[in-house]
């Protein structure tokens, strides 16, 4: 395998129990499980999770399934999930088609999110 | 008496009969006279009797005489009988005052009738035998029913001149009378030559039968009543069953005569007022029934007896077979008896057995075996058995047994009560005697040995025995000097010792039983291992005798020498048995291999060797056989283990050896060597015999092989001509040779495919990398100074190496197949030149403009018909026109190719002059063709497109019509501008057609090779072309389409003509991307990258690009996740994107099995929803062979949005 097609970057503030996860590149059949596991891991440790899909280049129904599972924790009150999908992005287009925006709070910009300090770890 | 006259007359011809062949050898004049007189007299008698009775003739004698005599004669002599009958009839009629016409009619009737009758019978059976059922049938049908009917009609017509009772009445009477005449007289004549009767009439029962018939007939017909006549039937039936056909004929004739005479001379009261005519035919009918029934009864009886005879014959044959089988069994008995005999170690043990076996084989109960003393020649009885036959034997056989050197060894005497021996038993006995002779010879040898042994023993006995006496306590109380010396003790030392001191330690256990328990007066003898004072041991024979006082006296004799002599004798006897065994075993070894194996095995056993190898040199390879020694659990010889000692003896008179190997160190004694020598002599003799046998077999095999191979060569030559190319022919040749003749084979020619290069194989069969153990190289002359090589090789070690006969065969094949290959090679060579020439003459490149795409495809015809003269070219004019032309110079080979080249360059030079004028171009071309060699018949078509407007002008000179293929798949023919081909005839004003070429349309020009097929109408080919074009409308214009058409329409194996396809279309009418990827998740990202690049290249906007990528991604993910579940290996996914104007179609196809989204659970339903949502049109088709997803996207709509 060459370069991973999709990347998950995490910004983490334990004291605030909040994290920002940024997905870059593509999510498909080949990496959805791996990324999904790591996100679930993070989600279990925080009260607030921001998932930034601004730079996601390809998302398909596999990714939707992943988001769906994350949203389940949000709905049960385990944590607060916010998904960032700017207008015109791949994610926004997908949400528009699937009606996903009704299930999870989707915001168009990162600016509305409480800034978190980047964690070097 | 009338009767006697009658009988003597009709038996007259019988006198002349000489043998059984049915042909009477009476000379022609005599035959004529006899028949004529017989006929005349018969006729007179019949009519005289008729006149007397006033009833008409009961039966017409001459009718029977003629047909009867004729059937006894060959057909070439019938005319004599017929002539005699004619003359007699004519004379007879003339005397009775008939006129000429009537005479002619009667003569005709009486000659035609027997001729027809005899012919019918002769046609059905060559030689009639009234004892057979079928012959009787033929006789009755032909000679009695049919022929007289015809004669009767003719005669009745003639008779009308005299009587007026009606033609049919006369014919009826005539028929009855003649038929009865044939039955009685003819039957009588014929039965005299048929199968003899079961019982002769010349016996008193015969005489009684004849007399009885006359009496019964007379009484029945004349005294009682007409119906009572059937009593006679009983007599006749009796005659048929008991005597036979001949008796039937005789009795019925007698009966008939009796009736006729009785009617003539006797009373007619019995007719009881019946009319004359009715009475007559009733009598006749009765007699008819008698004869026919009698004959059939006799035939039935005869046939029944015949089948009885056949059954009997089958029984006898079975008995003979049974006897032969018993003979064979008998020989097996002899063999068994002989084998048993040889199992005796002492020949003398076998004497009784010999006698028993001999008696059993000969079926005798008494006999004796006498053996001859070789020294004295005195015969002594060694075995005897006295049974009941011994007292008064009626048959005694004395069988001498003679040794190889002619010495009389003995006699076997057997006797029985029977008169003679069965030949079978006698034969068995003879064979057995020979076997016994061999056995007795051995016995004599043994006897000689035995005698020398006896002498030895006596010698030893002359020595004084040692004597010792032991008291009741077992202490020696007496010892003579001999025994003291024997044991090395002083006498004083000896006394006081006991038995236990003299015997070797392990023998002491015997003492209590054999010495101490000895009863007074009894004697016990035995061999003991005794020990001397100095500790050495020896074998002694001890005779112990119990004395009255309880003491024991012992006589001791040193028998060491004797024992060792006995051991030696045993050993030599064993050797003798071994040699005999070997000799017997070898006699059944048919092949050299059997001989070697038998010998090796026996030698291993005999010498206790661990391995015996027999090797002998026999061309072409030395044969070698090895037998391993017996392996016991204690001694296991691993294969290939080293041996401590080996002994080798040469086989006499041939290069070869016999080697014995032992795991322990062992020396061979001189005796062993002798034995080995004897064995080798036996082995060599057996080998000679086996090889002789094998070589006879071998030459027979060779002959068979030669015949098979001659057939194979013929088959090969026929077979390889069914293909055309030199490679194919070479391959076919080798395929026929492998594996029958070779395990692998190659044909190589200099340069292989490419002339001038190193040798290279053009065909091979089997594994070409093999070296094999035997190979044949033979040259193949391929004509034109090219000589190739054929290599045949054997690799299978089981197959014998090639011999001279194989080389001869290979040379033969190479020579004859070479001619066939050479023909193919030369043709290919020429073809290659022509193809290259043509290739060189066709345009290197086509006109290329940004707006249009022109493609051309040329494929040469098959090798068989060389190249054609198809050509094409393209042009452009500065005023925005492009043109294409396709032409065909009719003809093949280099000339056509050259002409084509000339025309093409001429056109290229002309187009600037003619301008974009298709008809003008063809006119100019025609003009050039007329003055050119090799272009007597040229067809061509030309089209010119005005690129900006799409106006298409075209013209055709005898060429098949061009086709325009639309984007929707419809086709249209451009056939409005047809003109004659260019064939040296001036054509004015070739017509020009006009059409339009749309943006998504493709103009197709082609040569006739694309559509023409043998035995098919041209328009069918055209229709097929259109259909294929429609099918492949989505092909990228140009190359793809032309390739598809060629693939679909032309079978390269059978295509004869060359083919050109040229297409002209607007550029970029359609674009497509086709990819095939493994159905695996990690393949999806690279695919998306690929598709993204392609979409970017085609200026597809980002949002649409994203949708397309998503749709493809979903469809592929579905295929990866679900389609190949449960399948082994990784399947594939085919992706096809096609841009057509503003429409994009994505097609994703897998070959797995589609599963219902609901049933599968998971995420797939969502994927499908996405695809449906983003595409303008979504379709999924599922079949057992896979799933196809088609998504369509509109590029334009999105842009405007």
PDB file of N, CA and C in Angstrom, chain B residues 1050-1115:
ATOM      1  N   UNK B1050     -15.515 -11.569 -40.238  1.00  0.00           N
ATOM      2  CA  UNK B1050     -14.504 -12.363 -40.932  1.00  0.00           C
ATOM      3  C   UNK B1050     -13.930 -13.413 -39.994  1.00  0.00           C
ATOM      4  N   UNK B1051     -13.981 -14.635 -40.416  1.00  0.00           N
ATOM      5  CA  UNK B1051     -13.320 -15.698 -39.671  1.00  0.00           C
ATOM      6  C   UNK B1051     -11.935 -15.871 -40.282  1.00  0.00           C
ATOM      7  N   UNK B1052     -10.886 -15.518 -39.538  1.00  0.00           N
ATOM      8  CA  UNK B1052      -9.544 -15.508 -40.128  1.00  0.00           C
ATOM      9  C   UNK B1052      -9.170 -16.864 -40.723  1.00  0.00           C
ATOM     10  N   UNK B1053      -9.745 -17.926 -40.153  1.00  0.00           N
ATOM     11  CA  UNK B1053      -9.347 -19.253 -40.617  1.00  0.00           C
ATOM     12  C   UNK B1053      -9.858 -19.534 -42.026  1.00  0.00           C
ATOM     13  N   UNK B1054     -11.000 -18.944 -42.359  1.00  0.00           N
ATOM     14  CA  UNK B1054     -11.575 -19.282 -43.654  1.00  0.00           C
ATOM     15  C   UNK B1054     -11.592 -18.120 -44.632  1.00  0.00           C
ATOM     16  N   UNK B1055     -11.264 -16.907 -44.129  1.00  0.00           N
ATOM     17  CA  UNK B1055     -11.328 -15.752 -45.022  1.00  0.00           C
ATOM     18  C   UNK B1055     -10.348 -15.962 -46.169  1.00  0.00           C
ATOM     19  N   UNK B1056     -10.827 -15.758 -47.358  1.00  0.00           N
ATOM     20  CA  UNK B1056      -9.975 -15.986 -48.506  1.00  0.00           C
ATOM     21  C   UNK B1056      -9.505 -14.669 -49.102  1.00  0.00           C
ATOM     22  N   UNK B1057     -10.454 -13.708 -49.164  1.00  0.00           N
ATOM     23  CA  UNK B1057     -10.134 -12.453 -49.819  1.00  0.00           C
ATOM     24  C   UNK B1057      -9.537 -11.493 -48.798  1.00  0.00           C
ATOM     25  N   UNK B1058      -8.838 -10.480 -49.305  1.00  0.00           N
ATOM     26  CA  UNK B1058      -8.365  -9.456 -48.385  1.00  0.00           C
ATOM     27  C   UNK B1058      -9.483  -8.443 -48.156  1.00  0.00           C
ATOM     28  N   UNK B1059      -9.330  -7.673 -47.091  1.00  0.00           N
ATOM     29  CA  UNK B1059     -10.416  -6.796 -46.675  1.00  0.00           C
ATOM     30  C   UNK B1059      -9.870  -5.412 -46.333  1.00  0.00           C
ATOM     31  N   UNK B1060     -10.605  -4.398 -46.775  1.00  0.00           N
ATOM     32  CA  UNK B1060     -10.284  -3.030 -46.380  1.00  0.00           C
ATOM     33  C   UNK B1060     -11.533  -2.422 -45.756  1.00  0.00           C
ATOM     34  N   UNK B1061     -11.339  -1.734 -44.638  1.00  0.00           N
ATOM     35  CA  UNK B1061     -12.440  -0.951 -44.081  1.00  0.00           C
ATOM     36  C   UNK B1061     -11.905   0.457 -43.809  1.00  0.00           C
ATOM     37  N   UNK B1062     -12.587   1.456 -44.338  1.00  0.00           N
ATOM     38  CA  UNK B1062     -12.197   2.844 -44.095  1.00  0.00           C
ATOM     39  C   UNK B1062     -13.406   3.548 -43.491  1.00  0.00           C
ATOM     40  N   UNK B1063     -13.162   4.314 -42.456  1.00  0.00           N
ATOM     41  CA  UNK B1063     -14.280   5.064 -41.870  1.00  0.00           C
ATOM     42  C   UNK B1063     -13.943   6.551 -41.875  1.00  0.00           C
ATOM     43  N   UNK B1064     -14.981   7.306 -42.027  1.00  0.00           N
ATOM     44  CA  UNK B1064     -14.820   8.766 -41.975  1.00  0.00           C
ATOM     45  C   UNK B1064     -15.929   9.303 -41.066  1.00  0.00           C
ATOM     46  N   UNK B1065     -15.542  10.082 -40.071  1.00  0.00           N
ATOM     47  CA  UNK B1065     -16.552  10.633 -39.175  1.00  0.00           C
ATOM     48  C   UNK B1065     -16.023  11.944 -38.599  1.00  0.00           C
ATOM     49  N   UNK B1066     -16.915  12.674 -37.980  1.00  0.00           N
ATOM     50  CA  UNK B1066     -16.454  13.879 -37.295  1.00  0.00           C
ATOM     51  C   UNK B1066     -15.760  13.451 -36.023  1.00  0.00           C
ATOM     52  N   UNK B1067     -14.741  14.198 -35.696  1.00  0.00           N
ATOM     53  CA  UNK B1067     -13.939  13.813 -34.540  1.00  0.00           C
ATOM     54  C   UNK B1067     -14.763  13.915 -33.265  1.00  0.00           C
ATOM     55  N   UNK B1068     -14.406  13.115 -32.295  1.00  0.00           N
ATOM     56  CA  UNK B1068     -14.956  13.201 -30.946  1.00  0.00           C
ATOM     57  C   UNK B1068     -16.461  13.079 -30.892  1.00  0.00           C
ATOM     58  N   UNK B1069     -17.029  12.389 -31.789  1.00  0.00           N
ATOM     59  CA  UNK B1069     -18.464  12.183 -31.708  1.00  0.00           C
ATOM     60  C   UNK B1069     -18.782  11.476 -30.405  1.00  0.00           C
ATOM     61  N   UNK B1070     -18.021  10.529 -30.025  1.00  0.00           N
ATOM     62  CA  UNK B1070     -18.199   9.859 -28.738  1.00  0.00           C
ATOM     63  C   UNK B1070     -16.831   9.634 -28.124  1.00  0.00           C
ATOM     64  N   UNK B1071     -16.840   9.576 -26.818  1.00  0.00           N
ATOM     65  CA  UNK B1071     -15.593   9.292 -26.108  1.00  0.00           C
ATOM     66  C   UNK B1071     -15.919   8.314 -25.004  1.00  0.00           C
ATOM     67  N   UNK B1072     -15.019   7.437 -24.743  1.00  0.00           N
ATOM     68  CA  UNK B1072     -15.323   6.493 -23.678  1.00  0.00           C
ATOM     69  C   UNK B1072     -14.089   6.096 -22.890  1.00  0.00           C
ATOM     70  N   UNK B1073     -14.332   5.663 -21.678  1.00  0.00           N
ATOM     71  CA  UNK B1073     -13.267   5.165 -20.812  1.00  0.00           C
ATOM     72  C   UNK B1073     -13.686   3.756 -20.374  1.00  0.00           C
ATOM     73  N   UNK B1074     -12.798   2.852 -20.554  1.00  0.00           N
ATOM     74  CA  UNK B1074     -13.141   1.488 -20.166  1.00  0.00           C
ATOM     75  C   UNK B1074     -12.071   0.972 -19.217  1.00  0.00           C
ATOM     76  N   UNK B1075     -12.493   0.468 -18.099  1.00  0.00           N
ATOM     77  CA  UNK B1075     -11.521  -0.057 -17.129  1.00  0.00           C
ATOM     78  C   UNK B1075     -12.032  -1.379 -16.565  1.00  0.00           C
ATOM     79  N   UNK B1076     -11.115  -2.239 -16.280  1.00  0.00           N
ATOM     80  CA  UNK B1076     -11.478  -3.475 -15.581  1.00  0.00           C
ATOM     81  C   UNK B1076     -10.579  -3.583 -14.363  1.00  0.00           C
ATOM     82  N   UNK B1077     -11.195  -3.680 -13.192  1.00  0.00           N
ATOM     83  CA  UNK B1077     -10.374  -3.756 -11.972  1.00  0.00           C
ATOM     84  C   UNK B1077     -10.771  -4.982 -11.175  1.00  0.00           C
ATOM     85  N   UNK B1078      -9.853  -5.489 -10.337  1.00  0.00           N
ATOM     86  CA  UNK B1078     -10.212  -6.574  -9.424  1.00  0.00           C
ATOM     87  C   UNK B1078     -11.226  -6.059  -8.409  1.00  0.00           C
ATOM     88  N   UNK B1079     -12.143  -6.921  -8.015  1.00  0.00           N
ATOM     89  CA  UNK B1079     -13.174  -6.495  -7.072  1.00  0.00           C
ATOM     90  C   UNK B1079     -12.603  -6.504  -5.667  1.00  0.00           C
ATOM     91  N   UNK B1080     -11.849  -5.467  -5.343  1.00  0.00           N
ATOM     92  CA  UNK B1080     -11.214  -5.396  -4.043  1.00  0.00           C
ATOM     93  C   UNK B1080     -11.248  -3.943  -3.561  1.00  0.00           C
ATOM     94  N   UNK B1081     -11.445  -3.745  -2.267  1.00  0.00           N
ATOM     95  CA  UNK B1081     -11.653  -2.404  -1.731  1.00  0.00           C
ATOM     96  C   UNK B1081     -10.514  -1.455  -2.048  1.00  0.00           C
ATOM     97  N   UNK B1082      -9.283  -1.970  -2.010  1.00  0.00           N
ATOM     98  CA  UNK B1082      -8.168  -1.059  -2.200  1.00  0.00           C
ATOM     99  C   UNK B1082      -7.990  -0.647  -3.663  1.00  0.00           C
ATOM    100  N   UNK B1083      -8.808  -1.191  -4.536  1.00  0.00           N
ATOM    101  CA  UNK B1083      -8.716  -0.797  -5.931  1.00  0.00           C
ATOM    102  C   UNK B1083      -9.600   0.416  -6.244  1.00  0.00           C
ATOM    103  N   UNK B1084     -10.439   0.789  -5.286  1.00  0.00           N
ATOM    104  CA  UNK B1084     -11.441   1.804  -5.582  1.00  0.00           C
ATOM    105  C   UNK B1084     -10.828   3.193  -5.668  1.00  0.00           C
ATOM    106  N   UNK B1085      -9.927   3.508  -4.766  1.00  0.00           N
ATOM    107  CA  UNK B1085      -9.334   4.838  -4.776  1.00  0.00           C
ATOM    108  C   UNK B1085      -8.559   5.103  -6.069  1.00  0.00           C
ATOM    109  N   UNK B1086      -7.690   4.162  -6.505  1.00  0.00           N
ATOM    110  CA  UNK B1086      -7.000   4.382  -7.786  1.00  0.00           C
ATOM    111  C   UNK B1086      -7.998   4.548  -8.935  1.00  0.00           C
ATOM    112  N   UNK B1087      -9.086   3.799  -8.880  1.00  0.00           N
ATOM    113  CA  UNK B1087     -10.072   3.914  -9.949  1.00  0.00           C
ATOM    114  C   UNK B1087     -10.672   5.325  -9.962  1.00  0.00           C
ATOM    115  N   UNK B1088     -10.984   5.806  -8.766  1.00  0.00           N
ATOM    116  CA  UNK B1088     -11.581   7.136  -8.699  1.00  0.00           C
ATOM    117  C   UNK B1088     -10.618   8.193  -9.242  1.00  0.00           C
ATOM    118  N   UNK B1089      -9.332   8.004  -8.906  1.00  0.00           N
ATOM    119  CA  UNK B1089      -8.337   8.963  -9.395  1.00  0.00           C
ATOM    120  C   UNK B1089      -8.309   8.945 -10.918  1.00  0.00           C
ATOM    121  N   UNK B1090      -8.364   7.746 -11.447  1.00  0.00           N
ATOM    122  CA  UNK B1090      -8.332   7.553 -12.894  1.00  0.00           C
ATOM    123  C   UNK B1090      -9.537   8.246 -13.540  1.00  0.00           C
ATOM    124  N   UNK B1091     -10.695   7.970 -12.984  1.00  0.00           N
ATOM    125  CA  UNK B1091     -11.924   8.525 -13.546  1.00  0.00           C
ATOM    126  C   UNK B1091     -11.913  10.045 -13.402  1.00  0.00           C
ATOM    127  N   UNK B1092     -11.415  10.499 -12.285  1.00  0.00           N
ATOM    128  CA  UNK B1092     -11.394  11.951 -12.050  1.00  0.00           C
ATOM    129  C   UNK B1092     -10.540  12.638 -13.107  1.00  0.00           C
ATOM    130  N   UNK B1093      -9.398  12.036 -13.386  1.00  0.00           N
ATOM    131  CA  UNK B1093      -8.527  12.615 -14.412  1.00  0.00           C
ATOM    132  C   UNK B1093      -9.246  12.678 -15.760  1.00  0.00           C
ATOM    133  N   UNK B1094      -9.904  11.567 -16.085  1.00  0.00           N
ATOM    134  CA  UNK B1094     -10.562  11.483 -17.392  1.00  0.00           C
ATOM    135  C   UNK B1094     -11.694  12.526 -17.491  1.00  0.00           C
ATOM    136  N   UNK B1095     -12.430  12.670 -16.386  1.00  0.00           N
ATOM    137  CA  UNK B1095     -13.536  13.630 -16.380  1.00  0.00           C
ATOM    138  C   UNK B1095     -13.002  15.058 -16.477  1.00  0.00           C
ATOM    139  N   UNK B1096     -11.899  15.291 -15.777  1.00  0.00           N
ATOM    140  CA  UNK B1096     -11.293  16.613 -15.831  1.00  0.00           C
ATOM    141  C   UNK B1096     -10.876  16.916 -17.263  1.00  0.00           C
ATOM    142  N   UNK B1097     -10.284  15.920 -17.877  1.00  0.00           N
ATOM    143  CA  UNK B1097      -9.825  16.073 -19.248  1.00  0.00           C
ATOM    144  C   UNK B1097     -10.996  16.408 -20.171  1.00  0.00           C
ATOM    145  N   UNK B1098     -12.145  15.870 -19.863  1.00  0.00           N
ATOM    146  CA  UNK B1098     -13.301  16.144 -20.698  1.00  0.00           C
ATOM    147  C   UNK B1098     -14.120  17.326 -20.193  1.00  0.00           C
ATOM    148  N   UNK B1099     -13.470  18.138 -19.375  1.00  0.00           N
ATOM    149  CA  UNK B1099     -14.070  19.396 -18.921  1.00  0.00           C
ATOM    150  C   UNK B1099     -15.415  19.193 -18.228  1.00  0.00           C
ATOM    151  N   UNK B1100     -15.507  18.141 -17.457  1.00  0.00           N
ATOM    152  CA  UNK B1100     -16.742  17.942 -16.697  1.00  0.00           C
ATOM    153  C   UNK B1100     -16.622  18.768 -15.418  1.00  0.00           C
ATOM    154  N   UNK B1101     -17.671  19.517 -15.123  1.00  0.00           N
ATOM    155  CA  UNK B1101     -17.591  20.448 -13.987  1.00  0.00           C
ATOM    156  C   UNK B1101     -17.505  19.690 -12.666  1.00  0.00           C
ATOM    157  N   UNK B1102     -16.992  20.362 -11.646  1.00  0.00           N
ATOM    158  CA  UNK B1102     -16.696  19.719 -10.376  1.00  0.00           C
ATOM    159  C   UNK B1102     -17.910  19.052  -9.726  1.00  0.00           C
ATOM    160  N   UNK B1103     -19.093  19.749  -9.608  1.00  0.00           N
ATOM    161  CA  UNK B1103     -20.215  19.078  -8.928  1.00  0.00           C
ATOM    162  C   UNK B1103     -20.632  17.801  -9.641  1.00  0.00           C
ATOM    163  N   UNK B1104     -20.653  17.853 -10.978  1.00  0.00           N
ATOM    164  CA  UNK B1104     -21.055  16.650 -11.719  1.00  0.00           C
ATOM    165  C   UNK B1104     -19.981  15.585 -11.584  1.00  0.00           C
ATOM    166  N   UNK B1105     -18.767  16.011 -11.645  1.00  0.00           N
ATOM    167  CA  UNK B1105     -17.649  15.085 -11.488  1.00  0.00           C
ATOM    168  C   UNK B1105     -17.785  14.343 -10.152  1.00  0.00           C
ATOM    169  N   UNK B1106     -18.148  15.128  -9.121  1.00  0.00           N
ATOM    170  CA  UNK B1106     -18.270  14.541  -7.788  1.00  0.00           C
ATOM    171  C   UNK B1106     -19.393  13.496  -7.776  1.00  0.00           C
ATOM    172  N   UNK B1107     -20.515  13.847  -8.401  1.00  0.00           N
ATOM    173  CA  UNK B1107     -21.639  12.904  -8.453  1.00  0.00           C
ATOM    174  C   UNK B1107     -21.253  11.621  -9.187  1.00  0.00           C
ATOM    175  N   UNK B1108     -20.599  11.835 -10.316  1.00  0.00           N
ATOM    176  CA  UNK B1108     -20.222  10.648 -11.115  1.00  0.00           C
ATOM    177  C   UNK B1108     -19.295   9.752 -10.303  1.00  0.00           C
ATOM    178  N   UNK B1109     -18.322  10.390  -9.638  1.00  0.00           N
ATOM    179  CA  UNK B1109     -17.379   9.594  -8.846  1.00  0.00           C
ATOM    180  C   UNK B1109     -18.108   8.850  -7.734  1.00  0.00           C
ATOM    181  N   UNK B1110     -19.078   9.552  -7.128  1.00  0.00           N
ATOM    182  CA  UNK B1110     -19.802   8.925  -6.030  1.00  0.00           C
ATOM    183  C   UNK B1110     -20.611   7.724  -6.552  1.00  0.00           C
ATOM    184  N   UNK B1111     -21.255   7.919  -7.684  1.00  0.00           N
ATOM    185  CA  UNK B1111     -22.069   6.818  -8.233  1.00  0.00           C
ATOM    186  C   UNK B1111     -21.195   5.618  -8.563  1.00  0.00           C
ATOM    187  N   UNK B1112     -20.074   5.894  -9.197  1.00  0.00           N
ATOM    188  CA  UNK B1112     -19.186   4.769  -9.556  1.00  0.00           C
ATOM    189  C   UNK B1112     -18.666   4.103  -8.295  1.00  0.00           C
ATOM    190  N   UNK B1113     -18.320   4.969  -7.295  1.00  0.00           N
ATOM    191  CA  UNK B1113     -17.798   4.415  -6.052  1.00  0.00           C
ATOM    192  C   UNK B1113     -18.816   3.516  -5.369  1.00  0.00           C
ATOM    193  N   UNK B1114     -20.053   3.966  -5.326  1.00  0.00           N
ATOM    194  CA  UNK B1114     -21.082   3.156  -4.685  1.00  0.00           C
ATOM    195  C   UNK B1114     -21.301   1.834  -5.420  1.00  0.00           C
ATOM    196  N   UNK B1115     -21.384   1.943  -6.725  1.00  0.00           N
ATOM    197  CA  UNK B1115     -21.646   0.724  -7.501  1.00  0.00           C
ATOM    198  C   UNK B1115     -20.507  -0.278  -7.328  1.00  0.00           C
TER     199      UNK B1115
END
